[in-house]
PDB file of C-alpha atoms and ligand atoms in Angstrom:
ATOM      1  CA  MET U   1     -16.517   4.511 -15.075  1.00 86.00           C
ATOM      2  CA  GLU U   2     -16.413   8.355 -14.068  1.00 85.00           C
ATOM      3  CA  ALA U   3     -20.303   8.488 -14.391  1.00 90.00           C
ATOM      4  CA  LEU U   4     -20.471   5.710 -11.265  1.00 90.00           C
ATOM      5  CA  CYS U   5     -17.368   6.786  -9.432  1.00 87.00           C
ATOM      6  CA  GLY U   6     -19.535   9.802  -8.845  1.00 89.00           C
ATOM      7  CA  VAL U   7     -22.645   7.897  -7.894  1.00 91.00           C
ATOM      8  CA  ALA U   8     -20.562   6.200  -5.539  1.00 90.00           C
ATOM      9  CA  ARG U   9     -18.973   9.453  -4.606  1.00 89.00           C
ATOM     10  CA  ARG U  10     -22.869  11.195  -3.656  1.00 92.00           C
ATOM     11  CA  LEU U  11     -23.360   8.176  -1.551  1.00 93.00           C
ATOM     12  CA  MET U  12     -20.796   8.301   0.818  1.00 91.00           C
ATOM     13  CA  ARG U  13     -21.040  12.372   1.430  1.00 92.00           C
ATOM     14  CA  ALA U  14     -24.811  11.053   1.790  1.00 95.00           C
ATOM     15  CA  VAL U  15     -23.626   8.875   4.553  1.00 93.00           C
ATOM     16  CA  ALA U  16     -21.047  11.356   6.022  1.00 93.00           C
ATOM     17  CA  LEU U  17     -23.827  13.934   7.063  1.00 95.00           C
ATOM     18  CA  SER U  18     -26.041  11.593   8.128  1.00 95.00           C
ATOM     19  CA  LEU U  19     -23.919  10.350  10.637  1.00 93.00           C
ATOM     20  CA  GLU U  20     -22.448  14.174  11.228  1.00 93.00           C
ATOM     21  CA  LEU U  21     -19.174  14.055   9.678  1.00 92.00           C
ATOM     22  CA  PRO U  22     -17.841  17.006   7.154  1.00 92.00           C
ATOM     23  CA  ALA U  23     -19.847  15.835   3.972  1.00 93.00           C
ATOM     24  CA  ASP U  24     -15.616  14.163   2.452  1.00 89.00           C
ATOM     25  CA  PHE U  25     -14.697  12.940   5.611  1.00 89.00           C
ATOM     26  CA  PHE U  26     -15.030   9.385   3.744  1.00 85.00           C
ATOM     27  CA  GLU U  27     -13.518  10.997   0.988  1.00 81.00           C
ATOM     28  CA  SER U  28      -9.987  11.308   2.666  1.00 78.00           C
ATOM     29  CA  THR U  29      -9.211   7.483   3.931  1.00 76.00           C
ATOM     30  CA  PHE U  30      -9.268   7.239  -0.154  1.00 73.00           C
ATOM     31  CA  GLY U  31      -5.394   7.775  -0.590  1.00 65.00           C
ATOM     32  CA  THR U  32      -4.436   8.699  -3.641  1.00 66.00           C
ATOM     33  CA  GLU U  33      -5.536   5.858  -5.572  1.00 77.00           C
ATOM     34  CA  PRO U  34      -8.334   4.793  -4.457  1.00 83.00           C
ATOM     35  CA  HIS U  35      -8.666   0.830  -5.244  1.00 89.00           C
ATOM     36  CA  VAL U  36     -11.993   0.835  -7.416  1.00 92.00           C
ATOM     37  CA  ARG U  37     -13.101  -2.285 -10.076  1.00 91.00           C
ATOM     38  CA  MET U  38     -15.384  -2.793 -12.430  1.00 94.00           C
ATOM     39  CA  LYS U  39     -16.083  -6.830 -13.463  1.00 94.00           C
ATOM     40  CA  VAL U  40     -18.191  -8.267 -15.869  1.00 97.00           C
ATOM     41  CA  ILE U  41     -20.216 -11.284 -14.371  1.00 96.00           C
ATOM     42  CA  ARG U  42     -21.735 -13.602 -16.741  1.00 96.00           C
ATOM     43  CA  TYR U  43     -23.798 -16.852 -14.965  1.00 95.00           C
ATOM     44  CA  PRO U  44     -25.115 -19.260 -17.439  1.00 93.00           C
ATOM     45  CA  PRO U  45     -28.355 -21.056 -17.299  1.00 93.00           C
ATOM     46  CA  MET U  46     -28.034 -24.178 -15.419  1.00 89.00           C
ATOM     47  CA  GLY U  47     -30.650 -26.514 -17.214  1.00 85.00           C
ATOM     48  CA  ASP U  48     -31.510 -29.094 -14.329  1.00 81.00           C
ATOM     49  CA  GLU U  49     -29.050 -28.518 -11.684  1.00 81.00           C
ATOM     50  CA  VAL U  50     -31.042 -25.165 -10.400  1.00 79.00           C
ATOM     51  CA  ASP U  51     -31.723 -26.577  -7.555  1.00 81.00           C
ATOM     52  CA  ARG U  52     -27.861 -27.451  -6.162  1.00 79.00           C
ATOM     53  CA  PRO U  53     -26.933 -25.295  -3.459  1.00 76.00           C
ATOM     54  CA  VAL U  54     -25.519 -21.824  -4.907  1.00 74.00           C
ATOM     55  CA  ASP U  55     -21.968 -22.633  -3.432  1.00 68.00           C
ATOM     56  CA  HIS U  56     -21.781 -25.763  -5.716  1.00 70.00           C
ATOM     57  CA  GLY U  57     -23.661 -24.471  -8.538  1.00 78.00           C
ATOM     58  CA  LEU U  58     -22.889 -21.409 -10.785  1.00 84.00           C
ATOM     59  CA  GLY U  59     -24.302 -19.017  -8.387  1.00 87.00           C
ATOM     60  CA  VAL U  60     -22.393 -17.060  -6.060  1.00 88.00           C
ATOM     61  CA  GLY U  61     -22.747 -18.047  -2.385  1.00 85.00           C
ATOM     62  CA  PRO U  62     -23.946 -16.112   0.872  1.00 89.00           C
ATOM     63  CA  HIS U  63     -21.459 -12.587   1.420  1.00 90.00           C
ATOM     64  CA  LYS U  64     -21.220  -9.474   2.610  1.00 92.00           C
ATOM     65  CA  ASP U  65     -18.394  -7.166  -0.227  1.00 92.00           C
ATOM     66  CA  TYR U  66     -15.477  -6.198   1.373  1.00 87.00           C
ATOM     67  CA  GLY U  67     -15.155  -2.401   1.569  1.00 88.00           C
ATOM     68  CA  PHE U  68     -16.911   0.457   0.877  1.00 91.00           C
ATOM     69  CA  LEU U  69     -19.820   0.352  -1.524  1.00 94.00           C
ATOM     70  CA  THR U  70     -20.383  -1.440  -4.551  1.00 96.00           C
ATOM     71  CA  VAL U  71     -23.029  -0.052  -7.634  1.00 96.00           C
ATOM     72  CA  LEU U  72     -24.515  -2.441  -9.694  1.00 97.00           C
ATOM     73  CA  MET U  73     -26.122  -3.333 -12.942  1.00 96.00           C
ATOM     74  CA  GLN U  74     -27.624  -6.307 -13.417  1.00 97.00           C
ATOM     75  CA  ASP U  75     -30.010  -7.136 -16.143  1.00 97.00           C
ATOM     76  CA  ASP U  76     -33.749  -8.817 -16.901  1.00 97.00           C
ATOM     77  CA  VAL U  77     -33.356 -12.174 -15.528  1.00 96.00           C
ATOM     78  CA  GLY U  78     -32.690 -11.204 -11.547  1.00 96.00           C
ATOM     79  CA  GLY U  79     -31.882 -14.673  -8.912  1.00 95.00           C
ATOM     80  CA  LEU U  80     -29.600 -11.285  -6.511  1.00 97.00           C
ATOM     81  CA  GLN U  81     -31.301 -11.777  -3.238  1.00 96.00           C
ATOM     82  CA  VAL U  82     -30.433  -9.454  -0.341  1.00 97.00           C
ATOM     83  CA  GLN U  83     -31.259 -10.425   3.331  1.00 97.00           C
ATOM     84  CA  THR U  84     -32.628  -8.402   5.924  1.00 96.00           C
ATOM     85  CA  ALA U  85     -32.450  -8.008   9.163  1.00 94.00           C
ATOM     86  CA  ASP U  86     -34.589 -10.660  10.510  1.00 95.00           C
ATOM     87  CA  GLY U  87     -32.745 -12.798   8.129  1.00 96.00           C
ATOM     88  CA  GLU U  88     -35.094 -13.703   5.054  1.00 97.00           C
ATOM     89  CA  TRP U  89     -33.447 -13.720   1.759  1.00 97.00           C
ATOM     90  CA  ILE U  90     -35.699 -11.452  -0.889  1.00 97.00           C
ATOM     91  CA  ASP U  91     -34.942 -11.435  -4.704  1.00 97.00           C
ATOM     92  CA  ALA U  92     -33.769  -8.065  -5.308  1.00 97.00           C
ATOM     93  CA  THR U  93     -36.095  -8.155  -8.789  1.00 97.00           C
ATOM     94  CA  PRO U  94     -34.749  -5.599 -11.543  1.00 97.00           C
ATOM     95  CA  ILE U  95     -35.497  -2.106 -11.827  1.00 97.00           C
ATOM     96  CA  PRO U  96     -35.053  -0.978 -15.513  1.00 96.00           C
ATOM     97  CA  ASN U  97     -32.785   2.024 -15.090  1.00 95.00           C
ATOM     98  CA  THR U  98     -31.327   1.481 -11.683  1.00 96.00           C
ATOM     99  CA  PHE U  99     -28.490   0.620  -9.544  1.00 96.00           C
ATOM    100  CA  VAL U 100     -28.896  -2.160  -6.575  1.00 97.00           C
ATOM    101  CA  ILE U 101     -25.978  -0.185  -3.767  1.00 97.00           C
ATOM    102  CA  ASN U 102     -24.425  -2.593  -2.046  1.00 97.00           C
ATOM    103  CA  ILE U 103     -22.753  -1.290   1.000  1.00 95.00           C
ATOM    104  CA  GLY U 104     -19.215  -3.097   2.397  1.00 93.00           C
ATOM    105  CA  GLU U 105     -17.712  -4.226   5.181  1.00 90.00           C
ATOM    106  CA  ALA U 106     -15.133  -1.675   5.422  1.00 88.00           C
ATOM    107  CA  PHE U 107     -17.962   0.565   5.732  1.00 89.00           C
ATOM    108  CA  GLU U 108     -19.974  -1.392   8.217  1.00 91.00           C
ATOM    109  CA  ARG U 109     -16.921  -1.059  10.736  1.00 88.00           C
ATOM    110  CA  LEU U 110     -15.950   2.229   9.891  1.00 89.00           C
ATOM    111  CA  THR U 111     -20.683   3.367  11.349  1.00 91.00           C
ATOM    112  CA  GLN U 112     -19.988   1.670  13.694  1.00 90.00           C
ATOM    113  CA  ARG U 113     -22.734  -0.273  12.482  1.00 91.00           C
ATOM    114  CA  CYS U 114     -25.435   2.249  12.158  1.00 93.00           C
ATOM    115  CA  TYR U 115     -25.037   0.960   8.392  1.00 94.00           C
ATOM    116  CA  VAL U 116     -24.638  -2.700   8.130  1.00 94.00           C
ATOM    117  CA  ALA U 117     -23.250  -4.268   5.482  1.00 95.00           C
ATOM    118  CA  THR U 118     -25.367  -5.969   3.117  1.00 96.00           C
ATOM    119  CA  THR U 119     -25.489  -9.387   3.316  1.00 95.00           C
ATOM    120  CA  HIS U 120     -26.899 -10.901  -0.463  1.00 95.00           C
ATOM    121  CA  ARG U 121     -26.127 -14.127  -3.095  1.00 93.00           C
ATOM    122  CA  VAL U 122     -26.750 -15.363  -6.583  1.00 93.00           C
ATOM    123  CA  LEU U 123     -28.949 -17.637  -7.181  1.00 93.00           C
ATOM    124  CA  ASN U 124     -28.528 -20.431 -10.007  1.00 91.00           C
ATOM    125  CA  ASN U 125     -29.931 -19.068 -12.992  1.00 92.00           C
ATOM    126  CA  ALA U 126     -32.688 -20.289 -13.762  1.00 90.00           C
ATOM    127  CA  ALA U 127     -33.082 -18.964 -16.963  1.00 92.00           C
ATOM    128  CA  GLY U 128     -33.501 -20.062 -20.307  1.00 91.00           C
ATOM    129  CA  ARG U 129     -31.021 -17.662 -20.549  1.00 95.00           C
ATOM    130  CA  ASP U 130     -27.608 -16.110 -19.469  1.00 96.00           C
ATOM    131  CA  ARG U 131     -27.379 -13.170 -16.941  1.00 97.00           C
ATOM    132  CA  ILE U 132     -24.634 -10.797 -17.342  1.00 97.00           C
ATOM    133  CA  SER U 133     -24.186  -8.917 -14.383  1.00 98.00           C
ATOM    134  CA  VAL U 134     -21.391  -4.962 -13.720  1.00 97.00           C
ATOM    135  CA  PRO U 135     -20.726  -4.573 -10.000  1.00 97.00           C
ATOM    136  CA  VAL U 136     -18.451  -2.022  -9.757  1.00 96.00           C
ATOM    137  CA  PHE U 137     -16.293  -1.424  -6.332  1.00 94.00           C
ATOM    138  CA  PHE U 138     -15.910   1.680  -4.361  1.00 92.00           C
ATOM    139  CA  ASN U 139     -13.161   1.921  -2.070  1.00 90.00           C
ATOM    140  CA  PRO U 140     -10.302   3.235  -0.928  1.00 87.00           C
ATOM    141  CA  ALA U 141      -6.285   2.921  -1.718  1.00 87.00           C
ATOM    142  CA  VAL U 142      -4.960  -1.171  -0.523  1.00 87.00           C
ATOM    143  CA  ASP U 143      -2.590   0.719   1.771  1.00 87.00           C
ATOM    144  CA  ALA U 144      -5.320   3.632   3.607  1.00 87.00           C
ATOM    145  CA  ARG U 145      -5.497   3.843   7.042  1.00 87.00           C
ATOM    146  CA  MET U 146      -9.545   2.970   8.069  1.00 85.00           C
ATOM    147  CA  PRO U 147      -9.738   6.456  10.391  1.00 84.00           C
ATOM    148  CA  ASP U 148     -11.270   6.178  13.489  1.00 84.00           C
ATOM    149  CA  VAL U 149     -15.012   7.118  13.328  1.00 87.00           C
ATOM    150  CA  ARG U 150     -16.940   8.612  16.305  1.00 89.00           C
ATOM    151  CA  VAL U 151     -20.576   8.728  15.248  1.00 91.00           C
ATOM    152  CA  PRO U 152     -22.843  10.454  18.200  1.00 92.00           C
ATOM    153  CA  ASP U 153     -23.903   8.881  20.461  1.00 94.00           C
ATOM    154  CA  ASP U 154     -28.294   9.682  19.748  1.00 93.00           C
ATOM    155  CA  ILE U 155     -27.202   8.631  15.938  1.00 93.00           C
ATOM    156  CA  LEU U 156     -25.451   5.216  17.105  1.00 92.00           C
ATOM    157  CA  ALA U 157     -28.395   4.888  19.118  1.00 92.00           C
ATOM    158  CA  LEU U 158     -30.588   4.941  15.746  1.00 90.00           C
ATOM    159  CA  ALA U 159     -28.364   2.064  14.793  1.00 89.00           C
ATOM    160  CA  PRO U 160     -30.605  -1.234  14.330  1.00 87.00           C
ATOM    161  CA  ALA U 161     -29.806  -3.915  17.533  1.00 87.00           C
ATOM    162  CA  ARG U 162     -29.544  -6.772  16.143  1.00 90.00           C
ATOM    163  CA  VAL U 163     -29.031  -8.465  12.005  1.00 92.00           C
ATOM    164  CA  ILE U 164     -29.325 -11.644  11.672  1.00 93.00           C
ATOM    165  CA  SER U 165     -26.534 -12.807   8.387  1.00 93.00           C
ATOM    166  CA  ASP U 166     -25.773 -15.271   6.657  1.00 91.00           C
ATOM    167  CA  VAL U 167     -22.629 -14.011   7.542  1.00 87.00           C
ATOM    168  CA  LYS U 168     -21.253 -14.449  10.559  1.00 82.00           C
ATOM    169  CA  GLU U 169     -19.334 -11.581  13.290  1.00 75.00           C
ATOM    170  CA  HIS U 170     -16.005 -13.467  12.755  1.00 73.00           C
ATOM    171  CA  GLN U 171     -16.078 -13.625   9.510  1.00 72.00           C
ATOM    172  CA  LEU U 172     -16.262  -9.914   9.333  1.00 75.00           C
ATOM    173  CA  LEU U 173     -12.481  -7.759   8.182  1.00 76.00           C
ATOM    174  CA  GLN U 174     -11.218  -6.665  10.482  1.00 76.00           C
ATOM    175  CA  ASP U 175      -7.429  -4.955   9.593  1.00 82.00           C
ATOM    176  CA  SER U 176      -7.121  -1.456  10.042  1.00 84.00           C
ATOM    177  CA  ILE U 177      -5.492  -1.514   6.860  1.00 87.00           C
ATOM    178  CA  TYR U 178      -7.569  -1.421   3.707  1.00 87.00           C
ATOM    179  CA  GLY U 179      -5.866  -3.881   1.599  1.00 86.00           C
ATOM    180  CA  VAL U 180      -5.724  -6.205   4.004  1.00 85.00           C
ATOM    181  CA  ASN U 181      -8.627  -6.914   4.668  1.00 84.00           C
ATOM    182  CA  ALA U 182      -9.453  -6.635   0.424  1.00 84.00           C
ATOM    183  CA  PHE U 183      -6.883  -9.038  -0.116  1.00 82.00           C
ATOM    184  CA  LYS U 184      -8.144 -11.802   2.709  1.00 79.00           C
ATOM    185  CA  GLY U 185     -11.718 -11.088   0.564  1.00 79.00           C
ATOM    186  CA  LEU U 186     -10.405 -11.717  -1.771  1.00 79.00           C
ATOM    187  CA  SER U 187      -9.304 -15.431  -0.704  1.00 77.00           C
ATOM    188  CA  ARG U 188     -12.532 -15.806   0.927  1.00 73.00           C
ATOM    189  CA  SER U 189     -14.102 -15.351  -2.875  1.00 73.00           C
ATOM    190  CA  HIS U 190     -11.611 -17.348  -5.080  1.00 75.00           C
ATOM    191  CA  VAL U 191     -10.968 -20.594  -2.941  1.00 74.00           C
ATOM    192  CA  ASN U 192      -9.462 -22.255  -4.913  1.00 76.00           C
ATOM    193  CA  VAL U 193      -7.205 -20.090  -6.797  1.00 79.00           C
ATOM    194  CA  PHE U 194      -6.200 -19.847  -3.246  1.00 80.00           C
ATOM    195  CA  GLU U 195      -5.299 -22.863  -2.432  1.00 81.00           C
ATOM    196  CA  ARG U 196      -3.332 -23.888  -5.487  1.00 85.00           C
ATOM    197  CA  TRP U 197      -1.120 -19.890  -5.508  1.00 87.00           C
ATOM    198  CA  TYR U 198      -0.828 -19.070  -1.826  1.00 86.00           C
ATOM    199  CA  VAL U 199      -0.317 -20.503   2.431  1.00 83.00           C
ATOM    200  CA  VAL U 200      -2.372 -18.180   4.322  1.00 74.00           C
ATOM    201  CA  SER U 201      -1.407 -18.599   8.172  1.00 76.00           C
ATOM    202  CA  GLU U 202      -2.934 -19.442  11.008  1.00 74.00           C
ATOM    203  CA  GLU U 203      -1.964 -15.997  12.345  1.00 73.00           C
ATOM    204  CA  GLY U 204      -3.597 -14.413   8.896  1.00 67.00           C
ATOM    205  CA  THR U 205      -0.158 -13.722   7.155  1.00 74.00           C
ATOM    206  CA  VAL U 206      -0.036 -14.598   3.853  1.00 76.00           C
ATOM    207  CA  ARG U 207       2.425 -16.658   1.612  1.00 83.00           C
ATOM    208  CA  ARG U 208       3.266 -16.875  -1.596  1.00 86.00           C
ATOM    209  CA  LYS U 209       3.111 -20.650  -3.030  1.00 85.00           C
ATOM    210  CA  GLU U 210       6.191 -21.694  -5.429  1.00 78.00           C
ATOM    211  CA  GLY U 211       6.063 -22.740  -8.533  1.00 67.00           C
TER     212      GLY U 211
HETATM  213  O1  AKG E 302     -23.908 -10.982  -9.779  1.00 83.62           O
HETATM  214  C1  AKG E 302     -24.267 -10.226  -9.487  1.00 83.62           C
HETATM  215  O2  AKG E 302     -25.831  -9.166  -9.116  1.00 83.62           O
HETATM  216  C2  AKG E 302     -23.454 -10.058  -7.925  1.00 83.62           C
HETATM  217  C3  AKG E 302     -22.350 -10.210  -7.738  1.00 83.62           C
HETATM  218  C4  AKG E 302     -21.574 -10.020  -5.987  1.00 83.62           C
HETATM  219  O3  AKG E 302     -22.300 -10.494  -5.363  1.00 83.62           O
HETATM  220  C5  AKG E 302     -20.306 -10.070  -6.096  1.00 83.62           C
HETATM  221  O4  AKG E 302     -20.052  -9.708  -7.329  1.00 83.62           O
HETATM  222  O5  AKG E 302     -20.098  -9.081  -5.054  1.00 83.62           O
HETATM  223 FE1  FE2 E 303     -21.141  -9.193  -3.713  1.00 83.62          FE
END
């Protein structure tokens, strides 16, 4: 875990330097307790049902990770896809001894969209065996307030003018407190759990259901 955090930290320093910010700029937003989570995911084979839409199978529907950076290890089964700026879905073909790095939504907002979050999905598993993946989500403390970043104009001019994504603009998480976004992001990813345990008002406040 420490080594993986080291990878994420190095990447964040490189991104900060590319935006002409101090190297430790993003790390300084992390607060005392960074929200770093590892998840081990098993995708069982879907047999004859692989053609079901991902949202109704055992893949993962199109989304952006909501934090800073994700360092993801996948086995050789395949199924992870990323969406290009033109909206085309392409395979993130497994390459031995490499990690997939996903840019998260908080990073997109902080960098004024110079770094656009990776829209990705996982297709239903068409192989005859399990797929295992291990993402590590590398995020600031839940009470951290996102800083204002002023990206120099000449760098801002290099930002992609138009990016097509299945995740629409109004779905992006905009709160300045990281944890609020993380909670909303969780509610988006685990719809059934949230329907059972929480009430979300139209203004976006969340209350736990009784009993
Ligand atoms: O299993 C994968 O390759 C990706 C999983 C994922 O996108 C996620 O958990 O946010
Ligand atoms: Fe993801």
